[in-house]
Amino acid sequence: MSILLEARNLTVRYDAPAQGLGVTKKHVHALNGVSVSLREGATLGVLGESGSGKSTLAFALAGLAPVAGEILFQGKRLTPAVRRHMRGAMQIVFQDPRSSLNPRMRIWEICTEALLLSGIRSDKKRIGRAEALLAEVGLPVECVNRYPHELSGGQRQRLAIARAIASQPKLLILDEPTSALDVSIQAQVINLLLDLQQRTGMAYIFISHDVGVVRHMSDDIAVMRYGEIIETGARDKIFDAPQHPYTRELLSVLS
Amino acid sequence: MSRSNNLPWSDQIVDLVAGDGCIYALISPGEDKAAPYIAALKPGAPTQRVETGKADIGNTIHGYGLPSLTAAGRKVLFASSGDGGVWRAGAGSAPALIAGGDGAFAFGDLACAGDRVFGVTERRHGAGRTSNAIASICSQSGSVEILFDLADFVSRPVIDPGCNRFAFLGWDLPYMPWERTSLFVGEISAGAASIRRVAAPAAALAQPLWGPDGALYVLCDAEGYFDIWRLDRDSLCFVVSAGADIGLSLAGQRGRSYVIERPGCALAVVWDKGVSGLASLNFESGRAAPVATSVPPDDLICAGGDGVFYAALPVSGAPEVRHLGADCPVLWKGQSSSDGKAAFPALMSIETSNADAVSANYYPADPAGALGIAVINLHGGPKSLAKQQLSPPLEALWRDGCDIVDLNYRGSAGFGRDFRGRINGAWGVIDVEDCIAAIDGLIEKGLARAGRIVLRGSSAGAFTLLHVLAKDSRLAGGVAYAAVTDLRALGRGTHKYESGYLKTLIGADNLTAPLFEQRSPISNVRNIRTPVLFLHGGNDAVSPVNGVMHMAGLLKDNGTRCETCILDGEGHNFSSSEALQTAHKAERQFIRSLMSTD
């Protein structure tokens, strides 16, 4: 498999609030020289405790955070112009679908927003495509005219996934997509993601603090701490022969 | 339900032992259900198949005869179920019969140190009577000396590395080995006269093991879970707990669940709420630290010169032998029909009576192909365990688009002594309550709809299923494999090993007690209105086919839809590939027909 995404030396820096008079403004490195790569059709699991920089990495890769460094996607360096041209080849799904779904839009509109970018403006075509997407993620087609608040938590996350796959992306960045869900619903979403990957060949960057889920989903794993990747490698290597003491501790605490 | 008509298959790792310079794995092939074979595994070297000649690895000890291996230096010992003898084999050398084989004894459960071999023998006296003993076998002459025959059952002999002492487990009826067991020790030079029972709590003991420090360790559940205890002077003393069961230790001789990695430290397979994991146990601090693994372990772990090895249990697909901490952790990978797609199991907690909770492994179907059918599976226990792995028939149904709920009702192993014991005296009551609670929970959570739930179970699980069908009208149907329909018939026909089991489960000493009739599913035929499919072996000696045919006739007379699929030549557990495929096809057809009548 060829490399789909390669990130080199990513750094995200936030200004820390100044404390008191005359104190020099400080910076917080949310990401500090992070490099990762992802093969086509594979899943990179990103493990780490809260505040380790996992979500910042997701935002940086998706172009949602100002980042220094270099990101190559299908061999091309990602610039704002290239991202616009990619038309949804990289999509992101967030932890809490309630805050990422527009409550004023109907489900078919949410699902097919990305089609507008492709010039498909006919409502009839968009509703037809939305119905196909809902079926693909296991949502009843009848809910196509409903609003997000009429869905359960698990259904909203499926809707978020349906929206993300509408543009047939090559890469889905999943930022804690199951953390807010009941375990039974969590399993439904995990199985949906595995099924979609098998059918479409999408690659995933799967961010979670749940070791069991990451173990089940991932081909490769990156372990993060304080904005840095401290260990990365094949899933078997990370789990069965972790090299870094922090990885060993993290896996024993989170197992 | 049209994705694939074939039943998925996968190899199974039956046993795993460390020999000199290699690991021996006993493999049961999945594809053609061929006889088990021994693989010699060495890090960095190709797998070698050990030639076993005409011997068929297995035994008939204790009714079920679980096959096992014993390392003997560069060779491996095993019992043969065909001739009952003890065989020795090794990579690159011809197999040799070293004892028995003349039908006088059946051997099983071997131990070896130097040229000394100990084993469990079983002698049949006619009319179903058997006696078990610990025997010492001379590996040179093949002579057999009976050392101990004073318990109803004996198992798991072990010899200390210095070849000075030996130990084994024994228990008497009416107990099962997971209820109350004794530990015996003796001096090899003094033989039978030196054997004495070790002072121990009235609890279950399992898996005695000599440590590198020369101490004898054993698992004991006196404190609630199977913990590690040690023989200090003349009595057993608690050493360390994982806060959950170490090993499943169900049949006395099954499982190799811990190793003494170094003095003061053990590595163990821990079953926490029925889910397996590895843990490192420090004897001094009493601390149990989880050890992460990329695939969860099954109940087999061993330590050889190159490190620690364990059998890995994927949710579906081929099992693996893994080398803990190695850069190339996969030492051996089995074969399977899997395409790499594996269900993600969620551990569901279900509230049941008396503020108890039971758990189930929930495998939701792929949304795109989901049929909206929930299949609740009841394992064949009642002291068994639904592991986080889909059996081939369940995997087939999951791939068809069914949601699978694999229930660990009260009585299941892997949840501690108290949970395991709750079914005693209440079989056919609390297991039924738990199943109905699972149905309630699925419907309340919106994970299943009334009329779209199918119950399936085998043996004890089918017994529970038939009770549930009589009490709950929300089910679409039931699929009963090797069903227990008449408890009195079961009690009269069962083998010595389980002859006290049924009385404990029902809570009455005499088969004539009214409870045996009341709790027999055949007594509740009038209340069953839900369609049933019976799948039964024509040669089932545990639950004879006549009982099922009788019950099926009564159900039909009562106007209840009932189908039977009798598999000629099959016993209580279906073994041939053809029988499994036939049963699978019948089950799918039955479920399809239930849903088409909506």
Tab-separated table of N, CA, C and O in Angstrom, chain B residues 120-180:
chain	number	residue	atom	x	y	z
B	120	VAL	N	-3.136	-39.774	34.745
B	120	VAL	CA	-4.428	-40.198	35.279
B	120	VAL	C	-4.872	-41.411	34.468
B	120	VAL	O	-4.801	-41.397	33.235
B	121	THR	N	-5.299	-42.440	35.145
B	121	THR	CA	-5.825	-43.610	34.426
B	121	THR	C	-7.317	-43.717	34.687
B	121	THR	O	-7.827	-43.258	35.718
B	122	GLU	N	-7.978	-44.303	33.735
B	122	GLU	CA	-9.397	-44.568	33.918
B	122	GLU	C	-9.646	-46.024	33.534
B	122	GLU	O	-9.249	-46.463	32.452
B	123	ARG	N	-10.269	-46.741	34.424
B	123	ARG	CA	-10.568	-48.146	34.155
B	123	ARG	C	-12.086	-48.302	34.116
B	123	ARG	O	-12.792	-47.754	34.949
B	124	ARG	N	-12.563	-49.030	33.132
B	124	ARG	CA	-14.011	-49.227	32.991
B	124	ARG	C	-14.379	-50.609	33.521
B	124	ARG	O	-13.744	-51.593	33.176
B	125	HIS	N	-15.431	-50.637	34.361
B	125	HIS	CA	-15.811	-51.899	35.000
B	125	HIS	C	-17.138	-52.428	34.484
B	125	HIS	O	-17.706	-53.317	35.087
B	126	GLY	N	-17.648	-51.880	33.414
B	126	GLY	CA	-18.941	-52.312	32.904
B	126	GLY	C	-20.065	-51.555	33.573
B	126	GLY	O	-19.879	-50.933	34.630
B	127	ALA	N	-21.234	-51.600	32.950
B	127	ALA	CA	-22.433	-50.910	33.443
B	127	ALA	C	-22.152	-49.429	33.696
B	127	ALA	O	-22.719	-48.832	34.606
B	128	GLY	N	-21.257	-48.855	32.916
B	128	GLY	CA	-20.968	-47.421	33.004
B	128	GLY	C	-20.100	-47.034	34.190
B	128	GLY	O	-19.837	-45.859	34.418
B	129	ARG	N	-19.654	-48.013	34.991
B	129	ARG	CA	-18.838	-47.676	36.161
B	129	ARG	C	-17.378	-47.505	35.741
B	129	ARG	O	-16.840	-48.289	34.946
B	130	THR	N	-16.751	-46.484	36.285
B	130	THR	CA	-15.338	-46.239	35.982
B	130	THR	C	-14.620	-45.906	37.287
B	130	THR	O	-15.247	-45.472	38.257
B	131	SER	N	-13.312	-46.111	37.308
B	131	SER	CA	-12.522	-45.656	38.451
B	131	SER	C	-11.277	-44.938	37.929
B	131	SER	O	-10.724	-45.309	36.892
B	132	ASN	N	-10.895	-43.920	38.665
B	132	ASN	CA	-9.746	-43.113	38.259
B	132	ASN	C	-8.626	-43.241	39.273
B	132	ASN	O	-8.882	-43.444	40.461
B	133	ALA	N	-7.414	-43.142	38.794
B	133	ALA	CA	-6.264	-43.253	39.697
B	133	ALA	C	-5.096	-42.459	39.136
B	133	ALA	O	-5.053	-42.135	37.946
B	134	ILE	N	-4.148	-42.147	40.022
B	134	ILE	CA	-2.878	-41.573	39.595
B	134	ILE	C	-1.891	-42.731	39.444
B	134	ILE	O	-1.760	-43.568	40.349
B	135	ALA	N	-1.240	-42.781	38.295
B	135	ALA	CA	-0.308	-43.875	38.038
B	135	ALA	C	1.075	-43.324	37.728
B	135	ALA	O	1.219	-42.227	37.190
B	136	SER	N	2.073	-44.108	38.108
B	136	SER	CA	3.451	-43.789	37.740
B	136	SER	C	3.827	-44.733	36.601
B	136	SER	O	3.617	-45.949	36.693
B	137	ILE	N	4.364	-44.166	35.554
B	137	ILE	CA	4.671	-44.957	34.361
B	137	ILE	C	6.180	-44.939	34.144
B	137	ILE	O	6.795	-43.858	34.164
B	138	CYS	N	6.765	-46.084	33.944
B	138	CYS	CA	8.191	-46.127	33.623
B	138	CYS	C	8.334	-45.945	32.115
B	138	CYS	O	7.808	-46.739	31.333
B	139	SER	N	8.979	-44.859	31.727
B	139	SER	CA	9.052	-44.561	30.295
B	139	SER	C	9.961	-45.528	29.545
B	139	SER	O	9.926	-45.597	28.321
B	140	GLN	N	10.788	-46.270	30.271
B	140	GLN	CA	11.672	-47.242	29.606
B	140	GLN	C	10.948	-48.572	29.381
B	140	GLN	O	10.885	-49.087	28.276
B	141	SER	N	10.386	-49.123	30.468
B	141	SER	CA	9.765	-50.449	30.362
B	141	SER	C	8.283	-50.383	30.036
B	141	SER	O	7.693	-51.371	29.606
B	142	GLY	N	7.652	-49.228	30.291
B	142	GLY	CA	6.211	-49.111	30.069
B	142	GLY	C	5.388	-49.685	31.208
B	142	GLY	O	4.157	-49.714	31.128
B	143	SER	N	6.031	-50.109	32.298
B	143	SER	CA	5.262	-50.658	33.416
B	143	SER	C	4.488	-49.545	34.128
B	143	SER	O	4.928	-48.396	34.177
B	144	VAL	N	3.345	-49.927	34.664
B	144	VAL	CA	2.449	-48.956	35.285
B	144	VAL	C	2.233	-49.336	36.748
B	144	VAL	O	1.903	-50.485	37.054
B	145	GLU	N	2.425	-48.367	37.629
B	145	GLU	CA	2.168	-48.592	39.050
B	145	GLU	C	1.094	-47.620	39.521
B	145	GLU	O	1.231	-46.407	39.341
B	146	ILE	N	0.002	-48.157	40.080
B	146	ILE	CA	-1.058	-47.291	40.605
B	146	ILE	C	-0.605	-46.727	41.948
B	146	ILE	O	-0.259	-47.466	42.870
B	147	LEU	N	-0.619	-45.399	42.062
B	147	LEU	CA	-0.157	-44.744	43.282
B	147	LEU	C	-1.304	-44.313	44.185
B	147	LEU	O	-1.171	-44.299	45.407
B	148	PHE	N	-2.415	-43.916	43.572
B	148	PHE	CA	-3.487	-43.352	44.390
B	148	PHE	C	-4.816	-43.576	43.687
B	148	PHE	O	-5.001	-43.165	42.544
B	149	ASP	N	-5.738	-44.239	44.384
B	149	ASP	CA	-7.071	-44.433	43.792
B	149	ASP	C	-8.148	-44.226	44.851
B	149	ASP	O	-9.197	-44.866	44.817
B	150	LEU	N	-7.886	-43.333	45.805
B	150	LEU	CA	-8.794	-43.153	46.934
B	150	LEU	C	-9.763	-41.974	46.769
B	150	LEU	O	-10.515	-41.667	47.686
B	151	ALA	N	-9.735	-41.311	45.654
B	151	ALA	CA	-10.716	-40.245	45.398
B	151	ALA	C	-11.560	-40.667	44.201
B	151	ALA	O	-11.121	-41.463	43.364
B	152	ASP	N	-12.757	-40.117	44.117
B	152	ASP	CA	-13.602	-40.462	42.966
B	152	ASP	C	-12.950	-40.007	41.662
B	152	ASP	O	-13.087	-40.661	40.632
B	153	PHE	N	-12.270	-38.860	41.714
B	153	PHE	CA	-11.617	-38.328	40.511
B	153	PHE	C	-10.247	-37.770	40.891
B	153	PHE	O	-10.066	-37.251	41.997
B	154	VAL	N	-9.320	-37.884	39.979
B	154	VAL	CA	-8.004	-37.248	40.150
B	154	VAL	C	-7.641	-36.546	38.843
B	154	VAL	O	-8.115	-36.930	37.773
B	155	SER	N	-6.833	-35.527	38.948
B	155	SER	CA	-6.418	-34.826	37.725
B	155	SER	C	-5.126	-34.058	37.966
B	155	SER	O	-4.683	-33.897	39.109
B	156	ARG	N	-4.576	-33.592	36.882
B	156	ARG	CA	-3.483	-32.629	36.862
B	156	ARG	C	-2.265	-33.024	37.710
B	156	ARG	O	-1.833	-32.249	38.578
B	157	PRO	N	-1.680	-34.202	37.514
B	157	PRO	CA	-0.441	-34.495	38.240
B	157	PRO	C	0.678	-33.565	37.763
B	157	PRO	O	0.736	-33.214	36.582
B	158	VAL	N	1.539	-33.161	38.693
B	158	VAL	CA	2.703	-32.330	38.334
B	158	VAL	C	3.911	-32.834	39.128
B	158	VAL	O	3.773	-33.260	40.271
B	159	ILE	N	5.067	-32.788	38.498
B	159	ILE	CA	6.299	-33.263	39.137
B	159	ILE	C	7.250	-32.086	39.278
B	159	ILE	O	7.373	-31.276	38.345
B	160	ASP	N	7.907	-31.953	40.404
B	160	ASP	CA	8.805	-30.807	40.585
B	160	ASP	C	10.048	-30.975	39.692
B	160	ASP	O	10.404	-32.098	39.319
B	161	PRO	N	10.644	-29.850	39.293
B	161	PRO	CA	11.751	-29.926	38.326
B	161	PRO	C	12.917	-30.794	38.811
B	161	PRO	O	13.626	-31.388	38.007
B	162	GLY	N	13.089	-30.898	40.120
B	162	GLY	CA	14.165	-31.733	40.658
B	162	GLY	C	13.818	-33.205	40.681
B	162	GLY	O	14.636	-34.038	41.070
B	163	CYS	N	12.597	-33.527	40.298
B	163	CYS	CA	12.115	-34.899	40.216
B	163	CYS	C	12.104	-35.574	41.603
B	163	CYS	O	12.376	-36.771	41.723
B	164	ASN	N	11.812	-34.794	42.649
B	164	ASN	CA	11.745	-35.351	43.992
B	164	ASN	C	10.308	-35.523	44.484
B	164	ASN	O	9.998	-36.453	45.201
B	165	ARG	N	9.455	-34.564	44.134
B	165	ARG	CA	8.093	-34.561	44.666
B	165	ARG	C	7.076	-34.499	43.540
B	165	ARG	O	7.390	-34.075	42.424
B	166	PHE	N	5.870	-34.870	43.850
B	166	PHE	CA	4.783	-34.731	42.883
B	166	PHE	C	3.534	-34.249	43.611
B	166	PHE	O	3.454	-34.291	44.852
B	167	ALA	N	2.580	-33.784	42.856
B	167	ALA	CA	1.311	-33.296	43.415
B	167	ALA	C	0.214	-33.561	42.398
B	167	ALA	O	0.486	-33.741	41.205
B	168	PHE	N	-1.000	-33.589	42.860
B	168	PHE	CA	-2.137	-33.738	41.955
B	168	PHE	C	-3.399	-33.302	42.683
B	168	PHE	O	-3.391	-33.068	43.899
B	169	LEU	N	-4.499	-33.185	41.935
B	169	LEU	CA	-5.784	-32.793	42.504
B	169	LEU	C	-6.702	-34.003	42.590
B	169	LEU	O	-6.587	-34.931	41.783
B	170	GLY	N	-7.604	-33.980	43.541
B	170	GLY	CA	-8.602	-35.039	43.638
B	170	GLY	C	-9.902	-34.457	44.168
B	170	GLY	O	-9.896	-33.422	44.837
B	171	TRP	N	-10.996	-35.068	43.838
B	171	TRP	CA	-12.287	-34.640	44.381
B	171	TRP	C	-13.272	-35.801	44.371
B	171	TRP	O	-13.078	-36.780	43.659
B	172	ASP	N	-14.276	-35.657	45.213
B	172	ASP	CA	-15.255	-36.726	45.379
B	172	ASP	C	-16.648	-36.247	45.009
B	172	ASP	O	-16.960	-35.055	45.127
B	173	LEU	N	-17.475	-37.183	44.617
B	173	LEU	CA	-18.884	-36.875	44.343
B	173	LEU	C	-19.560	-36.455	45.656
B	173	LEU	O	-19.162	-36.920	46.712
B	174	PRO	N	-20.529	-35.583	45.672
B	174	PRO	CA	-21.227	-35.058	44.502
B	174	PRO	C	-20.595	-33.797	43.907
B	174	PRO	O	-21.206	-33.136	43.081
B	175	TYR	N	-19.394	-33.433	44.344
B	175	TYR	CA	-18.820	-32.163	43.902
B	175	TYR	C	-18.268	-32.247	42.478
B	175	TYR	O	-17.825	-33.306	42.030
B	176	MET	N	-18.298	-31.109	41.839
B	176	MET	CA	-17.595	-30.944	40.573
B	176	MET	C	-16.248	-30.288	40.909
B	176	MET	O	-16.105	-29.667	41.966
B	177	PRO	N	-15.258	-30.374	40.017
B	177	PRO	CA	-13.922	-29.865	40.391
B	177	PRO	C	-13.901	-28.362	40.660
B	177	PRO	O	-13.007	-27.888	41.340
B	178	TRP	N	-14.882	-27.646	40.161
B	178	TRP	CA	-14.899	-26.199	40.413
B	178	TRP	C	-15.683	-25.859	41.679
B	178	TRP	O	-15.938	-24.695	41.962
B	179	GLU	N	-16.085	-26.903	42.432
B	179	GLU	CA	-16.789	-26.644	43.690
B	179	GLU	C	-15.894	-26.931	44.900
B	179	GLU	O	-15.691	-26.070	45.740
B	180	ARG	N	-15.383	-28.142	44.973
B	180	ARG	CA	-14.524	-28.480	46.106
B	180	ARG	C	-13.497	-29.521	45.653
B	180	ARG	O	-13.866	-30.581	45.161
